[in-house]
Coordinates of C-alpha atoms in Angstrom, one line a residue:
Chain A
M1 CA -24.8 67.8 116.1
A2 CA -21.4 68.7 117.6
L3 CA -19.8 66.2 120.0
T4 CA -17.8 67.9 122.8
I5 CA -14.2 67.0 123.6
E6 CA -15.4 65.7 127.0
E7 CA -17.8 63.2 125.3
V8 CA -15.0 62.0 123.0
E9 CA -12.8 61.5 126.0
H10 CA -15.5 59.6 127.8
V11 CA -16.1 57.2 124.9
A12 CA -12.3 56.8 124.5
R13 CA -12.0 55.9 128.2
L14 CA -14.7 53.3 127.9
A15 CA -12.9 51.7 125.0
R16 CA -9.5 52.0 126.8
L17 CA -8.2 54.3 124.0
N18 CA -5.5 56.8 124.8
L19 CA -6.0 59.7 122.3
P20 CA -3.5 62.5 121.7
A21 CA -5.1 66.0 121.7
E22 CA -5.2 66.5 117.9
E23 CA -7.0 63.1 117.4
K24 CA -9.6 64.1 120.0
N25 CA -10.5 67.0 117.7
M26 CA -10.5 64.8 114.6
Y27 CA -12.7 62.2 116.2
A28 CA -15.1 64.9 117.6
Q29 CA -15.6 66.0 114.0
Q30 CA -15.9 62.5 112.5
L31 CA -18.2 61.2 115.1
S32 CA -20.3 64.3 114.9
S33 CA -20.8 63.8 111.2
I34 CA -21.9 60.1 111.8
L35 CA -24.4 61.3 114.3
D36 CA -25.6 64.0 111.8
F37 CA -26.3 61.2 109.4
F38 CA -28.5 59.5 112.0
T39 CA -30.6 62.7 112.3
I40 CA -31.6 62.1 108.7
L41 CA -32.7 58.5 109.5
N42 CA -34.5 59.9 112.5
R43 CA -36.8 61.9 110.2
L44 CA -38.4 58.6 108.9
P45 CA -41.8 57.8 110.3
T46 CA -41.4 54.8 112.6
D47 CA -44.6 54.9 114.6
G48 CA -45.9 51.4 115.0
V49 CA -42.7 49.7 113.8
E50 CA -41.3 47.3 116.4
P51 CA -37.6 47.7 117.2
L52 CA -35.6 45.1 115.2
A53 CA -32.8 43.3 117.1
H54 CA -31.8 41.0 114.2
V55 CA -32.2 41.3 110.5
L56 CA -32.3 37.5 109.8
P57 CA -35.7 35.7 110.1
L58 CA -34.1 33.2 112.5
F59 CA -35.4 32.2 115.9
N60 CA -34.6 29.6 118.6
V61 CA -31.3 28.4 117.2
M62 CA -30.2 26.0 120.0
R63 CA -27.9 23.0 120.5
A64 CA -28.3 20.0 122.7
D65 CA -26.5 20.0 126.1
E66 CA -23.5 17.9 125.1
T67 CA -19.8 18.3 125.9
G68 CA -17.0 18.3 123.4
P69 CA -13.2 18.6 123.6
S70 CA -11.7 21.8 124.9
L71 CA -8.3 23.3 123.9
P72 CA -5.1 21.9 125.3
R73 CA -3.9 24.4 128.0
D74 CA -0.6 25.4 126.3
E75 CA -2.6 26.3 123.2
A76 CA -5.2 28.2 125.2
M77 CA -2.5 30.2 126.9
A78 CA -0.1 30.6 124.0
N79 CA -0.8 34.3 123.6
A80 CA -0.8 35.2 127.3
P81 CA 1.7 38.0 127.9
L82 CA 2.2 36.8 131.5
A83 CA 1.2 33.5 133.1
E84 CA 1.7 31.8 136.5
D85 CA 0.5 28.3 137.6
G86 CA -1.4 27.7 134.4
Q87 CA -3.3 31.0 134.8
F88 CA -3.3 34.3 133.1
K89 CA -1.4 36.9 135.2
V90 CA -2.9 40.4 135.3
P91 CA -2.0 43.6 137.0
K92 CA -3.8 44.7 140.2
I93 CA -7.4 45.4 139.4
V94 CA -8.7 48.0 141.9
Chain B
M1 CA -31.0 55.1 167.1
T2 CA -31.4 52.0 164.8
D3 CA -35.1 51.8 165.3
K4 CA -35.6 55.3 164.0
Y5 CA -34.5 53.9 160.6
E6 CA -35.8 51.3 158.2
A7 CA -33.6 49.2 156.0
V8 CA -34.6 48.6 152.4
I9 CA -32.9 45.6 150.8
G10 CA -33.0 44.0 147.4
L11 CA -31.0 40.9 146.3
E12 CA -29.5 40.0 143.0
V13 CA -28.9 36.3 143.1
H14 CA -26.7 34.5 140.6
V15 CA -27.2 30.8 140.2
E16 CA -25.1 28.5 138.0
L17 CA -27.2 26.1 136.1
K18 CA -26.5 22.4 136.3
T19 CA -26.0 21.9 132.5
K20 CA -23.3 19.5 131.4
S21 CA -21.8 22.0 128.9
K22 CA -21.4 25.8 128.9
A23 CA -24.0 28.2 127.7
F24 CA -22.6 28.9 124.2
C25 CA -20.0 26.2 123.6
H26 CA -19.2 22.5 124.2
C27 CA -16.8 22.9 127.1
A28 CA -17.7 21.0 130.2
T29 CA -18.9 23.0 133.2
S30 CA -17.4 20.8 135.9
F31 CA -16.1 22.4 139.1
G32 CA -12.6 22.0 140.4
A33 CA -10.7 21.1 137.2
E34 CA -7.1 22.2 136.6
P35 CA -7.2 26.0 135.7
N36 CA -7.8 26.8 132.0
T37 CA -8.4 23.2 130.9
H38 CA -12.1 23.7 130.1
V39 CA -11.8 26.5 127.6
C40 CA -12.1 26.8 123.8
P41 CA -12.0 29.6 121.2
I42 CA -15.6 30.5 122.0
C43 CA -15.4 31.0 125.8
L44 CA -11.9 32.5 125.4
G45 CA -13.4 35.2 123.3
M46 CA -11.3 34.6 120.2
P47 CA -12.3 36.5 117.1
G48 CA -14.5 34.9 114.4
V49 CA -16.2 32.3 116.5
L50 CA -20.0 31.6 116.7
P51 CA -21.7 30.9 120.0
V52 CA -24.7 28.6 119.9
L53 CA -27.3 28.6 122.7
N54 CA -27.6 25.6 125.0
R55 CA -31.3 24.5 125.0
Q56 CA -31.1 23.1 128.5
M57 CA -30.2 26.5 129.8
V58 CA -33.4 27.9 128.4
E59 CA -35.4 25.0 129.9
Y60 CA -33.9 25.5 133.3
A61 CA -34.6 29.2 133.1
L62 CA -38.2 28.5 132.2
M63 CA -38.6 26.1 135.1
T64 CA -37.2 28.6 137.5
A65 CA -39.3 31.5 136.2
L66 CA -42.5 29.4 136.5
A67 CA -41.6 28.2 140.0
L68 CA -41.2 31.9 140.9
N69 CA -44.6 32.8 139.5
C70 CA -43.1 35.0 136.8
R71 CA -44.6 36.1 133.5
I72 CA -42.7 34.5 130.7
A73 CA -41.8 36.7 127.8
D74 CA -43.0 35.4 124.4
Y75 CA -40.0 37.0 122.8
C76 CA -36.6 37.6 124.3
K77 CA -33.0 38.2 123.1
F78 CA -29.4 38.3 124.2
D79 CA -27.4 41.5 124.5
R80 CA -23.8 42.3 125.0
K81 CA -22.9 44.1 128.2
N82 CA -19.6 45.9 127.5
Y83 CA -17.0 46.4 130.2
F84 CA -13.3 45.7 130.9
Y85 CA -12.5 43.3 133.6
P86 CA -9.8 40.6 133.6
D87 CA -12.2 37.7 134.2
L88 CA -14.2 38.6 131.1
P89 CA -12.2 37.5 128.0
K90 CA -14.5 39.0 125.4
N91 CA -14.7 42.4 127.1
Y92 CA -18.4 41.9 127.0
Q93 CA -20.7 39.5 128.8
I94 CA -23.6 37.9 127.0
S95 CA -26.6 38.8 129.0
Q96 CA -30.2 39.9 128.6
Y97 CA -31.0 43.6 129.0
D98 CA -34.4 45.1 128.1
L99 CA -36.1 41.8 127.1
P100 CA -35.3 39.2 129.8
I101 CA -36.9 35.8 129.7
A102 CA -39.2 36.5 132.6
R103 CA -40.6 39.3 134.8
S104 CA -42.9 40.1 137.7
G105 CA -42.9 37.0 139.9
S106 CA -43.0 36.5 143.7
L107 CA -41.6 34.3 146.4
V108 CA -43.4 33.8 149.7
I109 CA -41.3 33.9 152.8
E110 CA -42.0 33.2 156.5
T111 CA -41.3 36.3 158.7
K112 CA -42.0 36.9 162.3
N113 CA -45.1 38.7 161.3
G114 CA -46.4 35.8 159.2
Q115 CA -46.0 35.0 155.5
R116 CA -45.1 37.8 153.0
A117 CA -44.7 37.8 149.3
I118 CA -41.4 39.2 148.1
G119 CA -41.6 40.6 144.5
I120 CA -39.3 39.2 141.8
N121 CA -38.5 41.9 139.4
R122 CA -36.9 39.8 136.7
V123 CA -35.1 36.6 135.8
H124 CA -32.6 36.7 133.0
M125 CA -30.0 34.4 131.4
E126 CA -26.4 35.3 131.1
E127 CA -22.9 33.7 131.1
D128 CA -20.6 33.5 134.1
A129 CA -17.2 35.2 134.0
G130 CA -13.9 33.5 134.9
K131 CA -12.4 33.2 138.3
L132 CA -9.9 35.6 139.7
V133 CA -7.4 34.5 142.3
H134 CA -5.9 37.2 144.5
K135 CA -3.0 37.1 147.0
G136 CA -5.0 38.1 150.0
N137 CA -7.9 40.3 149.1
I138 CA -8.7 42.2 145.9
I139 CA -7.6 45.5 147.3
T140 CA -4.2 44.5 148.8
T141 CA -3.1 41.9 146.2
P142 CA 0.0 42.9 144.1
Y143 CA -1.5 41.1 141.0
S144 CA -4.2 38.6 140.2
L145 CA -4.4 35.2 138.3
V146 CA -7.2 34.4 135.9
D147 CA -8.8 30.9 135.4
L148 CA -11.4 30.9 132.6
N149 CA -12.9 27.4 133.2
R150 CA -16.0 29.1 134.6
A151 CA -16.2 31.7 131.8
G152 CA -19.4 30.9 129.8
T153 CA -21.1 28.7 132.4
P154 CA -24.9 29.3 132.2
L155 CA -26.1 31.6 134.8
L156 CA -29.5 32.9 135.9
E157 CA -29.8 36.3 137.6
I158 CA -32.8 36.5 139.8
V159 CA -33.5 40.1 140.9
S160 CA -35.8 40.8 143.8
E161 CA -37.8 43.9 144.3
P162 CA -36.5 46.1 147.3
D163 CA -39.1 44.4 149.5
L164 CA -36.8 43.0 152.2
R165 CA -36.7 44.9 155.5
S166 CA -34.0 43.2 157.5
P167 CA -30.9 41.1 157.2
G168 CA -32.9 38.2 158.7
E169 CA -35.5 38.5 156.0
A170 CA -32.8 38.7 153.3
R171 CA -31.4 35.4 154.6
V172 CA -34.8 33.7 154.7
Y173 CA -35.5 34.8 151.2
M174 CA -32.2 33.5 150.0
E175 CA -32.8 30.2 151.8
Q176 CA -36.2 29.7 150.3
L177 CA -35.0 30.6 146.8
R178 CA -32.2 28.1 147.2
L179 CA -34.6 25.4 148.4
I180 CA -36.8 26.0 145.3
L181 CA -33.8 25.8 143.0
L182 CA -32.7 22.5 144.7
Y183 CA -36.3 21.0 144.4
L184 CA -36.3 22.0 140.7
G185 CA -32.9 20.3 140.3
V186 CA -31.6 23.2 138.1
S187 CA -28.5 23.9 140.2
D188 CA -26.5 22.3 143.0
C189 CA -26.6 25.7 144.8
K190 CA -23.2 25.3 146.6
M191 CA -22.4 28.7 148.0
E192 CA -19.0 27.6 149.1
E193 CA -18.2 26.6 145.4
G194 CA -19.8 29.8 144.1
S195 CA -22.7 28.1 142.2
L196 CA -25.1 30.3 144.2
R197 CA -24.0 33.9 144.8
C198 CA -25.6 37.1 145.8
D199 CA -25.1 40.8 145.7
A200 CA -27.2 43.0 148.0
N201 CA -28.5 46.5 147.3
I202 CA -29.2 48.3 150.6
S203 CA -30.3 51.7 151.7
V204 CA -31.7 53.1 154.9
R205 CA -34.4 55.7 155.4
P206 CA -36.1 57.3 158.5
Q207 CA -39.1 55.2 159.5
G208 CA -42.2 56.4 157.7
Q209 CA -40.4 58.1 154.9
Q210 CA -41.6 57.0 151.4
Q211 CA -38.6 58.1 149.4
L212 CA -35.7 55.7 149.2
G213 CA -32.3 56.6 150.6
T214 CA -29.1 56.3 148.5
K215 CA -28.1 52.7 148.1
T216 CA -24.9 50.8 148.1
E217 CA -24.2 47.4 146.5
I218 CA -22.4 44.8 148.5
K219 CA -20.5 42.0 146.7
N220 CA -18.6 38.9 147.7
L221 CA -21.3 37.4 149.9
N222 CA -20.4 33.8 149.9
S223 CA -22.6 32.3 152.6
F224 CA -25.9 33.0 154.4
R225 CA -23.9 34.1 157.4
S226 CA -21.8 36.7 155.5
L227 CA -25.0 38.0 153.8
E228 CA -26.6 38.6 157.2
R229 CA -23.5 40.0 158.8
A230 CA -22.5 42.3 155.8
L231 CA -26.1 43.7 155.8
D232 CA -26.0 44.2 159.6
Y233 CA -22.7 46.0 159.2
E234 CA -23.8 48.1 156.3
I235 CA -27.0 49.2 158.0
T236 CA -25.1 50.4 161.0
R237 CA -22.5 52.1 158.9
Q238 CA -25.2 54.0 156.9
I239 CA -27.3 55.0 159.9
E240 CA -24.2 56.3 161.7
A241 CA -23.1 58.3 158.7
L242 CA -26.6 59.8 158.3
A243 CA -26.8 60.6 162.0
Q244 CA -23.5 62.6 161.7
G245 CA -24.9 64.5 158.8
E246 CA -22.9 62.7 156.1
R247 CA -24.1 61.8 152.7
I248 CA -24.2 58.1 151.5
I249 CA -22.3 57.7 148.3
Q250 CA -23.8 55.3 145.7
E251 CA -21.0 52.8 145.3
T252 CA -20.0 49.1 145.1
R253 CA -18.6 47.7 148.4
T254 CA -17.0 44.4 149.0
W255 CA -17.4 42.3 152.2
D256 CA -14.2 41.5 153.9
E257 CA -14.8 38.2 155.6
D258 CA -11.6 38.3 157.7
R259 CA -12.2 41.8 159.1
Q260 CA -16.0 41.6 159.0
V261 CA -16.4 45.0 157.4
T262 CA -17.6 46.3 154.0
M263 CA -15.0 48.3 152.0
S264 CA -15.5 50.7 149.1
M265 CA -14.5 49.2 145.7
R266 CA -15.3 51.9 143.2
S267 CA -17.6 54.8 142.7
K268 CA -20.6 53.6 140.7
E269 CA -21.2 56.7 138.5
E270 CA -18.0 56.4 136.5
A271 CA -17.6 52.7 136.0
H272 CA -21.1 51.7 134.8
D273 CA -21.7 52.6 131.2
Y274 CA -22.3 49.2 129.6
R275 CA -23.5 50.2 126.1
Y276 CA -25.7 47.2 125.8
F277 CA -26.7 46.2 122.3
P278 CA -28.3 43.0 120.8
D279 CA -25.7 40.2 120.3
P280 CA -25.6 39.8 116.5
D281 CA -24.4 36.2 116.9
L282 CA -27.4 34.9 118.8
P283 CA -30.8 34.9 117.1
P284 CA -33.7 35.8 119.5
L285 CA -36.0 33.3 121.2
R286 CA -39.7 32.9 120.6
I287 CA -41.3 31.1 123.5
D288 CA -44.8 29.9 122.6
R289 CA -47.5 28.8 125.0
D290 CA -47.0 25.2 124.1
W291 CA -43.4 25.3 125.2
V292 CA -44.3 27.1 128.5
E293 CA -47.1 24.6 129.2
R294 CA -44.9 21.6 128.6
V295 CA -42.3 23.0 131.0
R296 CA -45.1 23.8 133.5
R297 CA -46.4 20.2 133.4
S298 CA -42.9 18.9 133.9
L299 CA -42.3 20.8 137.2
P300 CA -41.7 18.7 140.2
E301 CA -43.5 19.3 143.5
L302 CA -42.1 22.5 145.1
P303 CA -41.5 23.1 148.8
E304 CA -44.6 25.1 149.3
Q305 CA -46.8 22.5 147.5
A306 CA -45.2 19.8 149.6
R307 CA -46.0 21.7 152.8
R308 CA -49.6 22.1 151.8
R309 CA -49.8 18.4 151.0
L310 CA -48.4 17.5 154.4
S311 CA -50.9 19.7 156.2
E312 CA -53.9 18.7 154.1
E313 CA -53.3 15.0 153.6
Y314 CA -51.6 14.1 156.8
N315 CA -52.9 16.9 159.1
L316 CA -49.4 17.9 160.1
S317 CA -48.7 21.3 161.6
R318 CA -47.1 24.1 159.6
Y319 CA -44.1 23.7 161.9
D320 CA -43.7 20.0 161.1
A321 CA -44.3 20.7 157.4
L322 CA -41.5 23.3 157.4
L323 CA -39.0 20.9 159.0
L324 CA -39.9 18.0 156.7
T325 CA -39.5 20.1 153.6
A326 CA -36.2 21.7 154.7
S327 CA -34.5 19.5 152.1
K328 CA -35.7 17.3 149.2
D329 CA -33.9 14.4 150.8
I330 CA -35.8 14.8 154.1
L331 CA -39.1 15.0 152.3
D332 CA -38.3 11.9 150.2
F333 CA -37.2 10.1 153.4
F334 CA -40.5 11.0 155.0
D335 CA -42.6 10.0 152.0
D336 CA -40.8 6.7 151.7
C337 CA -41.5 6.0 155.4
V338 CA -45.2 6.9 155.2
A339 CA -45.6 4.6 152.1
R340 CA -44.3 1.7 154.3
Y341 CA -46.0 2.7 157.5
P342 CA -49.1 4.9 157.3
K343 CA -48.8 6.8 160.5
P344 CA -47.5 10.2 159.3
K345 CA -47.5 12.0 162.6
V346 CA -45.5 9.2 164.3
V347 CA -43.0 9.2 161.4
A348 CA -42.8 13.0 161.5
N349 CA -42.1 13.0 165.2
W350 CA -39.2 10.5 164.9
I351 CA -37.7 12.3 161.9
T352 CA -37.9 15.9 163.3
G353 CA -37.1 14.7 166.8
D354 CA -34.6 11.9 167.6
L355 CA -33.3 11.4 164.1
A356 CA -32.8 15.2 163.5
R357 CA -31.0 15.4 166.9
L358 CA -28.6 12.6 165.9
L359 CA -28.0 14.2 162.5
N360 CA -27.2 17.5 164.1
Q361 CA -24.8 16.0 166.6
S362 CA -22.8 14.3 163.9
K363 CA -23.3 17.1 161.4
L364 CA -24.7 14.7 158.8
E365 CA -27.4 15.2 156.2
I366 CA -30.2 12.7 156.1
G367 CA -29.0 11.2 152.8
D368 CA -25.6 10.4 154.3
C369 CA -26.8 8.6 157.4
R370 CA -27.1 4.9 157.8
V371 CA -30.7 4.9 159.0
T372 CA -32.9 4.2 155.9
P373 CA -36.7 4.6 155.7
A374 CA -36.9 0.7 155.9
L375 CA -34.9 0.6 159.1
L376 CA -36.8 3.4 160.8
V377 CA -40.1 1.8 159.9
G378 CA -38.8 -1.5 161.1
L379 CA -38.1 0.1 164.5
L380 CA -41.6 1.8 164.6
K381 CA -43.2 -1.6 164.0
L382 CA -41.3 -3.2 166.9
L383 CA -42.6 -0.4 169.0
D384 CA -46.2 -0.9 167.9
E385 CA -46.0 -4.7 168.5
G386 CA -44.8 -4.0 172.0
T387 CA -41.5 -5.8 171.5
I388 CA -39.7 -2.8 172.8
S389 CA -40.6 0.3 174.8
G390 CA -40.4 3.9 173.6
K391 CA -37.3 4.4 175.7
I392 CA -35.5 1.4 174.3
A393 CA -36.6 2.5 170.8
K394 CA -34.6 5.6 171.2
A395 CA -31.5 3.6 172.2
V396 CA -32.0 1.2 169.2
L397 CA -32.2 4.2 166.8
E398 CA -28.9 5.5 168.1
E399 CA -27.4 2.1 167.6
M400 CA -28.9 1.9 164.0
F401 CA -27.5 5.4 163.4
T402 CA -23.9 4.3 164.1
T403 CA -24.0 0.7 162.8
G404 CA -26.7 0.7 160.2
E405 CA -27.9 -2.7 161.6
A406 CA -31.5 -3.8 161.4
P407 CA -33.6 -2.9 164.5
D408 CA -34.7 -6.5 165.2
K409 CA -31.1 -7.7 165.1
I410 CA -30.1 -5.0 167.5
V411 CA -32.9 -5.8 169.8
K412 CA -32.1 -9.5 169.8
D413 CA -28.3 -9.1 170.1
R414 CA -28.5 -6.7 172.9
R415 CA -31.4 -8.4 174.6
L416 CA -33.6 -5.3 174.6
I417 CA -36.9 -7.1 174.2
Q418 CA -39.6 -5.5 176.4
I419 CA -40.6 -7.4 179.5
S420 CA -44.4 -7.8 179.2
D421 CA -44.5 -10.9 181.4
E422 CA -46.7 -9.9 184.3
S423 CA -45.0 -12.0 187.0
A424 CA -41.5 -10.8 186.0
V425 CA -42.6 -7.2 186.2
K426 CA -44.5 -7.8 189.4
A427 CA -41.4 -9.1 191.1
I428 CA -39.6 -5.8 190.3
V429 CA -42.6 -3.8 191.4
D430 CA -42.7 -5.6 194.8
E431 CA -39.0 -5.0 195.3
V432 CA -39.3 -1.3 194.6
I433 CA -42.3 -0.9 196.9
A434 CA -40.5 -2.7 199.6
G435 CA -37.4 -0.6 199.2
N436 CA -39.1 2.8 199.2
P437 CA -41.5 2.9 202.2
K438 CA -41.3 6.7 202.5
V439 CA -42.4 7.3 198.9
V440 CA -45.1 4.8 199.2
E441 CA -46.3 6.6 202.3
D442 CA -46.3 9.9 200.4
F443 CA -48.4 8.4 197.6
R444 CA -51.0 7.2 200.1
N445 CA -51.1 10.7 201.5
G446 CA -52.2 12.0 198.1
K447 CA -48.9 12.9 196.5
D448 CA -49.5 11.8 192.9
K449 CA -45.9 12.6 191.9
A450 CA -44.7 9.8 194.1
L451 CA -46.1 7.3 191.6
G452 CA -43.9 8.8 188.9
F453 CA -40.9 8.3 191.0
L454 CA -41.8 4.6 191.7
V455 CA -42.4 4.0 187.9
G456 CA -39.0 5.5 187.3
Q457 CA -37.4 3.1 189.8
V458 CA -39.0 0.1 188.3
M459 CA -37.9 1.1 184.8
K460 CA -34.4 1.7 186.0
A461 CA -34.3 -1.7 187.8
S462 CA -35.5 -3.4 184.5
K463 CA -32.9 -1.4 182.5
G464 CA -35.7 0.3 180.6
K465 CA -37.1 -3.0 179.4
A466 CA -40.3 -3.2 181.5
N467 CA -43.5 -2.5 179.6
P468 CA -44.4 1.0 181.0
E469 CA -48.1 0.5 180.8
L470 CA -47.8 -2.8 182.7
V471 CA -45.6 -1.1 185.3
N472 CA -48.1 1.6 185.9
R473 CA -51.0 -0.8 186.3
L474 CA -49.2 -3.2 188.6
L475 CA -47.9 -0.4 190.8
R476 CA -51.4 1.1 191.2
E477 CA -52.8 -2.3 192.0
E478 CA -50.2 -3.1 194.5
L479 CA -50.3 0.3 196.2
S480 CA -54.1 0.2 196.5
R481 CA -54.0 -3.4 197.9
R482 CA -51.6 -2.7 200.7

């Protein structure tokens, strides 16, 4: 199953990846071979098998509604490339 | 031109739940804190952390879903909705995609053509994003600031079917939904603080056409007024475009409150590819019948149930019932009064009449005003006992409203006790008859209205204190005697 260059570009854009032309070709091949592997899995009979969202037999893991300490602000913002008035500063959005 | 088209509207309402802590971490949810002080590695989206679901969020979701007559899922899960936006630190939002907690409900609204059930497509749980602060609006700002205090706050998304047909209906639906949420106590529903928000999907089509037109989605609707106005604007814009042979583009638009217009934000085709997948950090939920029934039994009385109770038990009109259930506080006030003074219609009239007028004038809510149920009932008893007249009672209510003093004290201090002493009233009656020979003549010639004028003169002369029934009787007696 061959992935087109356009599809690779679309997926790269969704992940905010800027790929040079030669890498686009490389990923098209690699991703295609991953999808080929799924076509093998697709041959298995799965009629009557419920889709599985989680592999562990765990349900209803919940905590009580109680508050705890948050991070000090300088620690929370330590990695911010730009900040202003205690807030993260980001480029224009739209 | 507008009446050749029909609007089709569906609302996506987001409501912040009133939990103490966030959906998946221990950070507090309180509004108005210093920016980025209620954040931790989990809600900041740091690698290697483990979110754990807040039980109260699920309880509130179940209450809401049951109040909206939804079918509760016996199995549901959380998914990651992937997109890049600066208010979303993880680059995905924890939400529910194909298996929401509830589906297929309804909400009944009052329209000008009677009651109508608006379908609820789904109710799902998700986390809120952070807050973006722009200089001016989102389109003209040079940069934006991000406060992540709100990131991770529990949110319900309540999606209606496209059953609404006008901006007015959309507003009423939103108001009723808000009222139900307030009665449930699951949210404080403050639109101005963003704890209740709404996006509107809207399209138009020629009257009679089955197929839906192309829709746009309007964001940034922060009040009932902007919801109504933005929809009005967008309906006109779409109809004008279609009339000129243009095509409506499916897109997200933002409501510009200052300029009162909707503006294009981005084209929808490109941006929305969310690649949902089950969140591996959060095990699914199994919701058994016992859990649902326990929540159902714990539900408080809802607005529509209260309206029916008021109609059935107290014989009040639908109109009165709607006014008395307009907030939980009004209903509680009414119930408290009736428990002390079992004349529901009288109580209803005073609350929806004079008290409501005073509240409106001073822009107060019933819970903030100084008139308590005990004070109002005290006033009604003075009226029943004949201590004061109806007219004086209105004046005493106004005094109570400003000072919060007890009605009997006001009546005593201001010497407002009704004059029921026959000789005292008769003296005034004689005076008025003597002073208005022309009107007396009119009455004798069969002009019944003349009596009303004379009654008014006696009441005026007594500064409103004369017992009106006594005035009426004595006037008639005197007039027939002479």
